[in-house]
PDB file of C-alpha atoms in Angstrom:
ATOM      1  CA  ILE M   1      80.488  96.406 134.645  1.00 54.00           C
ATOM      2  CA  LYS M   2      81.599  93.306 133.150  1.00 62.00           C
ATOM      3  CA  ASP M   3      79.696  90.273 133.741  1.00 74.00           C
ATOM      4  CA  THR M   4      79.384  88.874 137.611  1.00 76.00           C
ATOM      5  CA  LYS M   5      78.448  85.998 138.670  1.00 77.00           C
ATOM      6  CA  LEU M   6      76.523  85.887 141.796  1.00 80.00           C
ATOM      7  CA  THR M   7      76.383  83.716 144.360  1.00 77.00           C
ATOM      8  CA  ASN M   8      73.620  84.234 147.807  1.00 81.00           C
ATOM      9  CA  TYR M   9      71.145  86.107 145.969  1.00 89.00           C
ATOM     10  CA  GLU M  10      67.243  86.644 146.950  1.00 93.00           C
ATOM     11  CA  ILE M  11      65.607  87.402 143.942  1.00 95.00           C
ATOM     12  CA  LEU M  12      62.699  89.661 145.415  1.00 97.00           C
ATOM     13  CA  LYS M  13      60.822  91.355 142.277  1.00 97.00           C
ATOM     14  CA  THR M  14      61.232  91.562 138.939  1.00 97.00           C
ATOM     15  CA  THR M  15      58.505  93.835 136.676  1.00 97.00           C
ATOM     16  CA  GLN M  16      58.673  94.472 133.033  1.00 95.00           C
ATOM     17  CA  SER M  17      59.124  98.207 131.174  1.00 94.00           C
ATOM     18  CA  GLN M  18      58.358  97.827 127.211  1.00 92.00           C
ATOM     19  CA  SER M  19      61.310  96.024 126.785  1.00 92.00           C
ATOM     20  CA  GLN M  20      63.969  95.749 129.470  1.00 94.00           C
ATOM     21  CA  TYR M  21      63.640  93.927 132.106  1.00 94.00           C
ATOM     22  CA  TYR M  22      64.424  94.310 135.592  1.00 95.00           C
ATOM     23  CA  VAL M  23      65.320  92.551 139.024  1.00 93.00           C
ATOM     24  CA  LEU M  24      66.070  93.514 142.278  1.00 95.00           C
ATOM     25  CA  LEU M  25      67.953  91.610 144.614  1.00 92.00           C
ATOM     26  CA  ALA M  26      68.741  91.029 147.778  1.00 94.00           C
ATOM     27  CA  MET M  27      72.370  89.375 149.082  1.00 90.00           C
ATOM     28  CA  SER M  28      75.391  88.422 151.635  1.00 90.00           C
ATOM     29  CA  ARG M  29      77.851  91.045 151.375  1.00 90.00           C
ATOM     30  CA  SER M  30      80.109  89.157 152.840  1.00 91.00           C
ATOM     31  CA  ALA M  31      79.488  85.948 151.066  1.00 90.00           C
ATOM     32  CA  PHE M  32      79.487  87.554 148.210  1.00 90.00           C
ATOM     33  CA  VAL M  33      83.144  89.386 148.552  1.00 93.00           C
ATOM     34  CA  LYS M  34      83.981  85.777 149.884  1.00 93.00           C
ATOM     35  CA  ASP M  35      83.642  84.692 147.264  1.00 92.00           C
ATOM     36  CA  LYS M  36      86.055  87.119 144.951  1.00 93.00           C
ATOM     37  CA  LEU M  37      88.313  86.691 147.029  1.00 96.00           C
ATOM     38  CA  ASP M  38      88.508  82.760 146.681  1.00 96.00           C
ATOM     39  CA  GLN M  39      88.046  83.202 142.973  1.00 95.00           C
ATOM     40  CA  LEU M  40      91.463  86.516 143.460  1.00 97.00           C
ATOM     41  CA  THR M  41      92.949  83.708 145.735  1.00 97.00           C
ATOM     42  CA  GLU M  42      92.839  80.965 142.617  1.00 98.00           C
ATOM     43  CA  ILE M  43      93.800  83.366 140.102  1.00 98.00           C
ATOM     44  CA  SER M  44      97.232  84.671 142.027  1.00 97.00           C
ATOM     45  CA  SER M  45      97.661  81.017 142.641  1.00 98.00           C
ATOM     46  CA  LYS M  46      97.918  80.190 139.089  1.00 97.00           C
ATOM     47  CA  ILE M  47     100.132  83.245 138.887  1.00 98.00           C
ATOM     48  CA  ASP M  48     102.768  82.068 141.248  1.00 97.00           C
ATOM     49  CA  LEU M  49     103.195  78.789 139.519  1.00 97.00           C
ATOM     50  CA  GLU M  50     103.479  80.467 136.235  1.00 95.00           C
ATOM     51  CA  LEU M  51     106.632  83.431 137.811  1.00 97.00           C
ATOM     52  CA  HIS M  52     108.573  79.860 140.302  1.00 96.00           C
ATOM     53  CA  GLN M  53     110.925  80.661 139.749  1.00 95.00           C
ATOM     54  CA  VAL M  54     112.108  82.432 136.857  1.00 95.00           C
ATOM     55  CA  ASP M  55     114.334  84.468 136.801  1.00 94.00           C
ATOM     56  CA  LYS M  56     115.915  80.611 135.880  1.00 93.00           C
ATOM     57  CA  LYS M  57     114.416  80.906 132.472  1.00 92.00           C
ATOM     58  CA  ASN M  58     115.764  81.519 129.182  1.00 90.00           C
ATOM     59  CA  ASN M  59     114.917  84.897 127.991  1.00 92.00           C
ATOM     60  CA  LEU M  60     112.050  83.650 125.546  1.00 92.00           C
ATOM     61  CA  LEU M  61     110.495  81.739 128.231  1.00 92.00           C
ATOM     62  CA  GLN M  62     110.918  84.697 131.517  1.00 94.00           C
ATOM     63  CA  LEU M  63     108.846  86.565 128.564  1.00 92.00           C
ATOM     64  CA  VAL M  64     106.040  83.392 127.530  1.00 90.00           C
ATOM     65  CA  SER M  65     105.613  83.151 131.557  1.00 94.00           C
ATOM     66  CA  TYR M  66     105.528  86.747 131.598  1.00 95.00           C
ATOM     67  CA  ASN M  67     102.472  87.348 129.112  1.00 92.00           C
ATOM     68  CA  ASN M  68     100.413  84.498 131.219  1.00 92.00           C
ATOM     69  CA  ALA M  69     101.030  86.015 133.832  1.00 95.00           C
ATOM     70  CA  ILE M  70      99.392  89.307 132.926  1.00 95.00           C
ATOM     71  CA  GLN M  71      96.908  87.760 130.819  1.00 93.00           C
ATOM     72  CA  LEU M  72      95.609  85.772 134.479  1.00 96.00           C
ATOM     73  CA  ALA M  73      96.102  89.538 136.203  1.00 97.00           C
ATOM     74  CA  ASP M  74      93.632  91.119 133.329  1.00 95.00           C
ATOM     75  CA  GLN M  75      90.977  88.003 135.428  1.00 94.00           C
ATOM     76  CA  ALA M  76      91.642  89.335 138.679  1.00 96.00           C
ATOM     77  CA  ARG M  77      91.710  93.115 138.183  1.00 95.00           C
ATOM     78  CA  PRO M  78      87.826  92.944 137.670  1.00 93.00           C
ATOM     79  CA  LEU M  79      88.002  90.805 141.036  1.00 94.00           C
ATOM     80  CA  ILE M  80      89.770  93.401 142.640  1.00 96.00           C
ATOM     81  CA  TYR M  81      87.392  96.158 141.602  1.00 94.00           C
ATOM     82  CA  LEU M  82      83.788  94.223 142.828  1.00 92.00           C
ATOM     83  CA  ILE M  83      86.172  93.185 146.084  1.00 94.00           C
ATOM     84  CA  HIS M  84      86.048  97.435 146.458  1.00 94.00           C
ATOM     85  CA  ALA M  85      83.856  98.605 146.005  1.00 92.00           C
ATOM     86  CA  ALA M  86      81.403  95.983 147.306  1.00 91.00           C
ATOM     87  CA  ASP M  87      83.985  95.795 151.232  1.00 94.00           C
ATOM     88  CA  SER M  88      85.710  98.573 151.790  1.00 90.00           C
ATOM     89  CA  GLN M  89      87.411  97.365 154.131  1.00 93.00           C
ATOM     90  CA  GLN M  90      90.046  95.193 151.468  1.00 93.00           C
ATOM     91  CA  ASN M  91      92.386  96.694 149.895  1.00 93.00           C
ATOM     92  CA  LYS M  92      93.885  95.062 147.488  1.00 94.00           C
ATOM     93  CA  GLN M  93      96.240  98.118 146.314  1.00 93.00           C
ATOM     94  CA  SER M  94      99.492  95.879 146.196  1.00 96.00           C
ATOM     95  CA  TYR M  95      97.930  93.645 143.461  1.00 97.00           C
ATOM     96  CA  LEU M  96      97.577  95.897 141.174  1.00 97.00           C
ATOM     97  CA  GLU M  97     101.122  97.641 142.056  1.00 97.00           C
ATOM     98  CA  THR M  98     101.856  94.109 141.198  1.00 97.00           C
ATOM     99  CA  TYR M  99     100.444  93.567 138.015  1.00 97.00           C
ATOM    100  CA  ARG M 100     101.852  97.019 137.104  1.00 97.00           C
ATOM    101  CA  ASP M 101     105.140  96.065 137.173  1.00 98.00           C
ATOM    102  CA  TYR M 102     104.438  92.458 136.031  1.00 97.00           C
ATOM    103  CA  GLU M 103     103.791  94.492 133.048  1.00 96.00           C
ATOM    104  CA  GLN M 104     106.795  96.686 132.957  1.00 97.00           C
ATOM    105  CA  LYS M 105     109.041  93.818 132.953  1.00 96.00           C
ATOM    106  CA  GLU M 106     107.577  91.844 130.239  1.00 93.00           C
ATOM    107  CA  LYS M 107     107.828  94.836 128.284  1.00 92.00           C
ATOM    108  CA  ARG M 108     111.764  95.549 128.883  1.00 94.00           C
ATOM    109  CA  LEU M 109     111.747  91.613 127.800  1.00 93.00           C
ATOM    110  CA  SER M 110     109.761  92.580 124.652  1.00 90.00           C
ATOM    111  CA  GLU M 111     112.162  95.239 124.126  1.00 91.00           C
ATOM    112  CA  THR M 112     115.873  93.258 124.984  1.00 93.00           C
ATOM    113  CA  THR M 113     114.819  89.364 124.185  1.00 93.00           C
ATOM    114  CA  LYS M 114     116.653  88.201 120.981  1.00 94.00           C
ATOM    115  CA  PHE M 115     114.771  85.872 117.245  1.00 95.00           C
ATOM    116  CA  TYR M 116     116.536  84.475 114.982  1.00 96.00           C
ATOM    117  CA  LEU M 117     114.844  83.188 111.821  1.00 95.00           C
ATOM    118  CA  LYS M 118     115.846  80.237 110.244  1.00 93.00           C
ATOM    119  CA  SER M 119     114.202  78.821 107.431  1.00 94.00           C
ATOM    120  CA  ASP M 120     114.904  77.012 103.972  1.00 88.00           C
ATOM    121  CA  ALA M 121     115.928  79.319 100.406  1.00 89.00           C
ATOM    122  CA  SER M 122     112.407  78.738  98.970  1.00 89.00           C
ATOM    123  CA  LEU M 123     111.064  80.798 102.229  1.00 91.00           C
ATOM    124  CA  SER M 124     113.202  83.629 102.308  1.00 90.00           C
ATOM    125  CA  PRO M 125     110.130  86.080 100.566  1.00 89.00           C
ATOM    126  CA  LEU M 126     108.528  85.313 103.299  1.00 90.00           C
ATOM    127  CA  VAL M 127     110.641  85.091 106.490  1.00 92.00           C
ATOM    128  CA  HIS M 128     111.374  88.921 105.038  1.00 91.00           C
ATOM    129  CA  GLN M 129     108.521  89.936 105.732  1.00 90.00           C
ATOM    130  CA  ILE M 130     107.509  88.103 109.264  1.00 92.00           C
ATOM    131  CA  LYS M 131     111.685  90.005 110.491  1.00 93.00           C
ATOM    132  CA  ARG M 132     110.339  93.333 108.903  1.00 91.00           C
ATOM    133  CA  VAL M 133     106.982  92.663 111.017  1.00 90.00           C
ATOM    134  CA  LEU M 134     108.717  92.010 113.966  1.00 91.00           C
ATOM    135  CA  GLN M 135     111.554  94.551 113.943  1.00 92.00           C
ATOM    136  CA  THR M 136     108.300  96.837 112.888  1.00 90.00           C
ATOM    137  CA  ASN M 137     107.037  95.368 116.137  1.00 88.00           C
ATOM    138  CA  GLY M 138     109.964  96.310 118.382  1.00 88.00           C
ATOM    139  CA  PHE M 139     111.613  92.649 118.219  1.00 91.00           C
ATOM    140  CA  GLN M 140     114.960  92.361 117.642  1.00 93.00           C
ATOM    141  CA  VAL M 141     116.154  89.647 114.758  1.00 95.00           C
ATOM    142  CA  GLY M 142     119.475  89.519 114.461  1.00 92.00           C
ATOM    143  CA  ASP M 143     122.184  85.867 114.484  1.00 93.00           C
ATOM    144  CA  ARG M 144     122.149  82.734 115.379  1.00 93.00           C
ATOM    145  CA  ALA M 145     125.050  82.924 118.584  1.00 92.00           C
ATOM    146  CA  ASN M 146     122.985  85.629 120.790  1.00 91.00           C
ATOM    147  CA  ALA M 147     119.695  84.554 119.921  1.00 94.00           C
ATOM    148  CA  ASP M 148     117.615  83.671 123.070  1.00 93.00           C
ATOM    149  CA  SER M 149     114.567  82.423 120.271  1.00 94.00           C
ATOM    150  CA  ILE M 150     114.886  80.301 117.793  1.00 95.00           C
ATOM    151  CA  LEU M 151     111.972  80.830 114.275  1.00 95.00           C
ATOM    152  CA  GLU M 152     111.949  77.931 112.728  1.00 96.00           C
ATOM    153  CA  VAL M 153     109.987  78.687 109.548  1.00 95.00           C
ATOM    154  CA  ARG M 154     108.890  75.275 107.389  1.00 95.00           C
ATOM    155  CA  GLY M 155     106.588  75.348 104.731  1.00 95.00           C
ATOM    156  CA  SER M 156     106.071  75.912 100.620  1.00 94.00           C
ATOM    157  CA  ILE M 157     105.340  78.338  97.535  1.00 93.00           C
ATOM    158  CA  GLU M 158     103.712  76.601  94.773  1.00 94.00           C
ATOM    159  CA  GLU M 159     102.369  78.239  92.227  1.00 94.00           C
ATOM    160  CA  ALA M 160      99.892  77.754  89.214  1.00 95.00           C
ATOM    161  CA  GLU M 161      97.820  79.402  86.159  1.00 93.00           C
ATOM    162  CA  ILE M 162      94.992  79.684  86.238  1.00 90.00           C
ATOM    163  CA  PHE M 163      92.483  81.256  83.623  1.00 89.00           C
ATOM    164  CA  SER M 164      95.330  82.970  82.814  1.00 87.00           C
ATOM    165  CA  ALA M 165      95.888  84.661  86.454  1.00 93.00           C
ATOM    166  CA  LYS M 166      98.366  83.211  88.006  1.00 95.00           C
ATOM    167  CA  THR M 167      98.287  82.139  91.457  1.00 96.00           C
ATOM    168  CA  VAL M 168     100.151  81.898  94.585  1.00 95.00           C
ATOM    169  CA  LYS M 169      99.670  79.105  97.313  1.00 95.00           C
ATOM    170  CA  ILE M 170     101.031  79.530 101.076  1.00 95.00           C
ATOM    171  CA  ASN M 171     101.706  76.771 103.341  1.00 95.00           C
ATOM    172  CA  PHE M 172     103.930  77.314 106.569  1.00 94.00           C
ATOM    173  CA  ASP M 173     104.277  76.496 109.650  1.00 94.00           C
ATOM    174  CA  VAL M 174     105.770  78.731 112.809  1.00 94.00           C
ATOM    175  CA  LEU M 175     107.299  77.641 115.155  1.00 95.00           C
ATOM    176  CA  VAL M 176     110.010  79.030 118.476  1.00 94.00           C
ATOM    177  CA  LYS M 177     111.872  77.236 120.361  1.00 94.00           C
ATOM    178  CA  THR M 178     114.640  78.116 122.919  1.00 93.00           C
ATOM    179  CA  ASN M 179     118.499  78.765 122.577  1.00 91.00           C
ATOM    180  CA  ALA M 180     118.805  75.101 123.100  1.00 91.00           C
ATOM    181  CA  GLY M 181     116.651  74.216 120.566  1.00 92.00           C
ATOM    182  CA  GLN M 182     113.601  73.748 123.219  1.00 92.00           C
ATOM    183  CA  LEU M 183     109.792  73.443 121.492  1.00 94.00           C
ATOM    184  CA  VAL M 184     108.076  76.567 122.598  1.00 91.00           C
ATOM    185  CA  SER M 185     104.750  77.199 120.136  1.00 92.00           C
ATOM    186  CA  SER M 186     104.121  76.218 116.895  1.00 93.00           C
ATOM    187  CA  LYS M 187     101.087  77.724 114.267  1.00 92.00           C
ATOM    188  CA  SER M 188     100.632  77.243 110.795  1.00 93.00           C
ATOM    189  CA  TYR M 189      99.267  78.932 108.117  1.00 93.00           C
ATOM    190  CA  LYS M 190      97.674  78.998 105.232  1.00 94.00           C
ATOM    191  CA  LEU M 191      98.716  82.104 102.584  1.00 94.00           C
ATOM    192  CA  SER M 192      96.865  82.579  98.820  1.00 95.00           C
ATOM    193  CA  GLY M 193      97.567  85.738  96.481  1.00 94.00           C
ATOM    194  CA  ALA M 194      96.691  85.988  92.117  1.00 95.00           C
ATOM    195  CA  SER M 195      97.929  88.008  89.771  1.00 95.00           C
ATOM    196  CA  VAL M 196      97.236  88.411  85.984  1.00 93.00           C
ATOM    197  CA  THR M 197     101.194  90.203  85.864  1.00 93.00           C
ATOM    198  CA  SER M 198     103.213  87.825  86.939  1.00 94.00           C
ATOM    199  CA  PHE M 199     103.947  85.078  90.321  1.00 94.00           C
ATOM    200  CA  LYS M 200     106.043  87.616  92.384  1.00 92.00           C
ATOM    201  CA  ALA M 201     103.441  89.819  92.577  1.00 94.00           C
ATOM    202  CA  GLY M 202     101.107  86.760  93.501  1.00 93.00           C
ATOM    203  CA  LYS M 203     103.056  86.513  96.077  1.00 92.00           C
ATOM    204  CA  GLN M 204     103.455  89.944  97.252  1.00 92.00           C
ATOM    205  CA  ASN M 205      99.403  90.232  97.345  1.00 93.00           C
ATOM    206  CA  ALA M 206      99.711  86.999  99.551  1.00 93.00           C
ATOM    207  CA  MET M 207     101.986  87.713 102.195  1.00 91.00           C
ATOM    208  CA  SER M 208     100.000  91.082 102.245  1.00 91.00           C
ATOM    209  CA  LYS M 209      97.833  88.644 104.421  1.00 89.00           C
ATOM    210  CA  LEU M 210     100.064  87.959 106.807  1.00 88.00           C
ATOM    211  CA  THR M 211     101.074  91.436 106.428  1.00 85.00           C
ATOM    212  CA  SER M 212      97.699  91.936 108.166  1.00 87.00           C
ATOM    213  CA  GLN M 213      97.119  89.248 110.616  1.00 85.00           C
ATOM    214  CA  LEU M 214     100.498  90.981 112.696  1.00 85.00           C
ATOM    215  CA  LYS M 215      99.366  94.052 112.216  1.00 81.00           C
ATOM    216  CA  ASP M 216      99.918  94.995 115.925  1.00 85.00           C
ATOM    217  CA  LYS M 217     102.498  93.727 118.811  1.00 83.00           C
ATOM    218  CA  SER M 218      99.284  91.843 119.732  1.00 84.00           C
ATOM    219  CA  GLY M 219      99.376  90.165 116.432  1.00 87.00           C
ATOM    220  CA  VAL M 220     103.040  89.208 117.069  1.00 88.00           C
ATOM    221  CA  TYR M 221     102.240  87.597 119.843  1.00 86.00           C
ATOM    222  CA  THR M 222      99.453  85.432 118.594  1.00 87.00           C
ATOM    223  CA  MET M 223     101.888  84.188 116.264  1.00 86.00           C
ATOM    224  CA  LEU M 224     104.206  83.749 118.764  1.00 83.00           C
ATOM    225  CA  GLY M 225     101.770  81.431 120.977  1.00 79.00           C
ATOM    226  CA  LEU M 226     101.430  84.053 123.719  1.00 75.00           C
ATOM    227  CA  GLY M 227      98.875  85.595 122.697  1.00 64.00           C
ATOM    228  CA  GLN M 228      94.635  84.735 124.393  1.00 54.00           C
TER     229      GLN M 228
END
């Protein structure tokens, strides 16, 4: 099992065998179950608050809410398994089914929420890379008129020749906004690359580091402020 906080227990005996330590505990089953039920209730309240009137929200904000609810559900699942193991009369299967429903809704939203990329012309190679990563991971990128979310990229690309090596530094922020301009999250990046042949190659080396950070959906969610 995962690390579990125990309450109302008594240590009956301890012993050591070589490098292993053993502890025999006695504890109240009912108190343990009550403690886990209380923790589950607290998490459920947070989920209810997160999803309050979620259907009235913009698609991006719905995606944020369901993503947060799923992260809370990941904290609740081990509690449910412990409760079921400690008290067979407790049946929280409906909670697990609800969590699966959240995951399905989040998946549908991630596939249908439309993003629009906005930046200065100087950052167009970087924006092209971000667009490719988004599309590779199943996110839709389109025009401003139909967008649910705006990804605004701000920053600069600096080039310098040092000891015959062409170095490139890319410092930028990704601001995630609703289509109405409400800021949802922001994340800063600092990339650097070098090449002995050209600044273009140095720039590509720098941007490849971003690609490695965003290699899967989890990485994209982190950029969007939806990751843990």
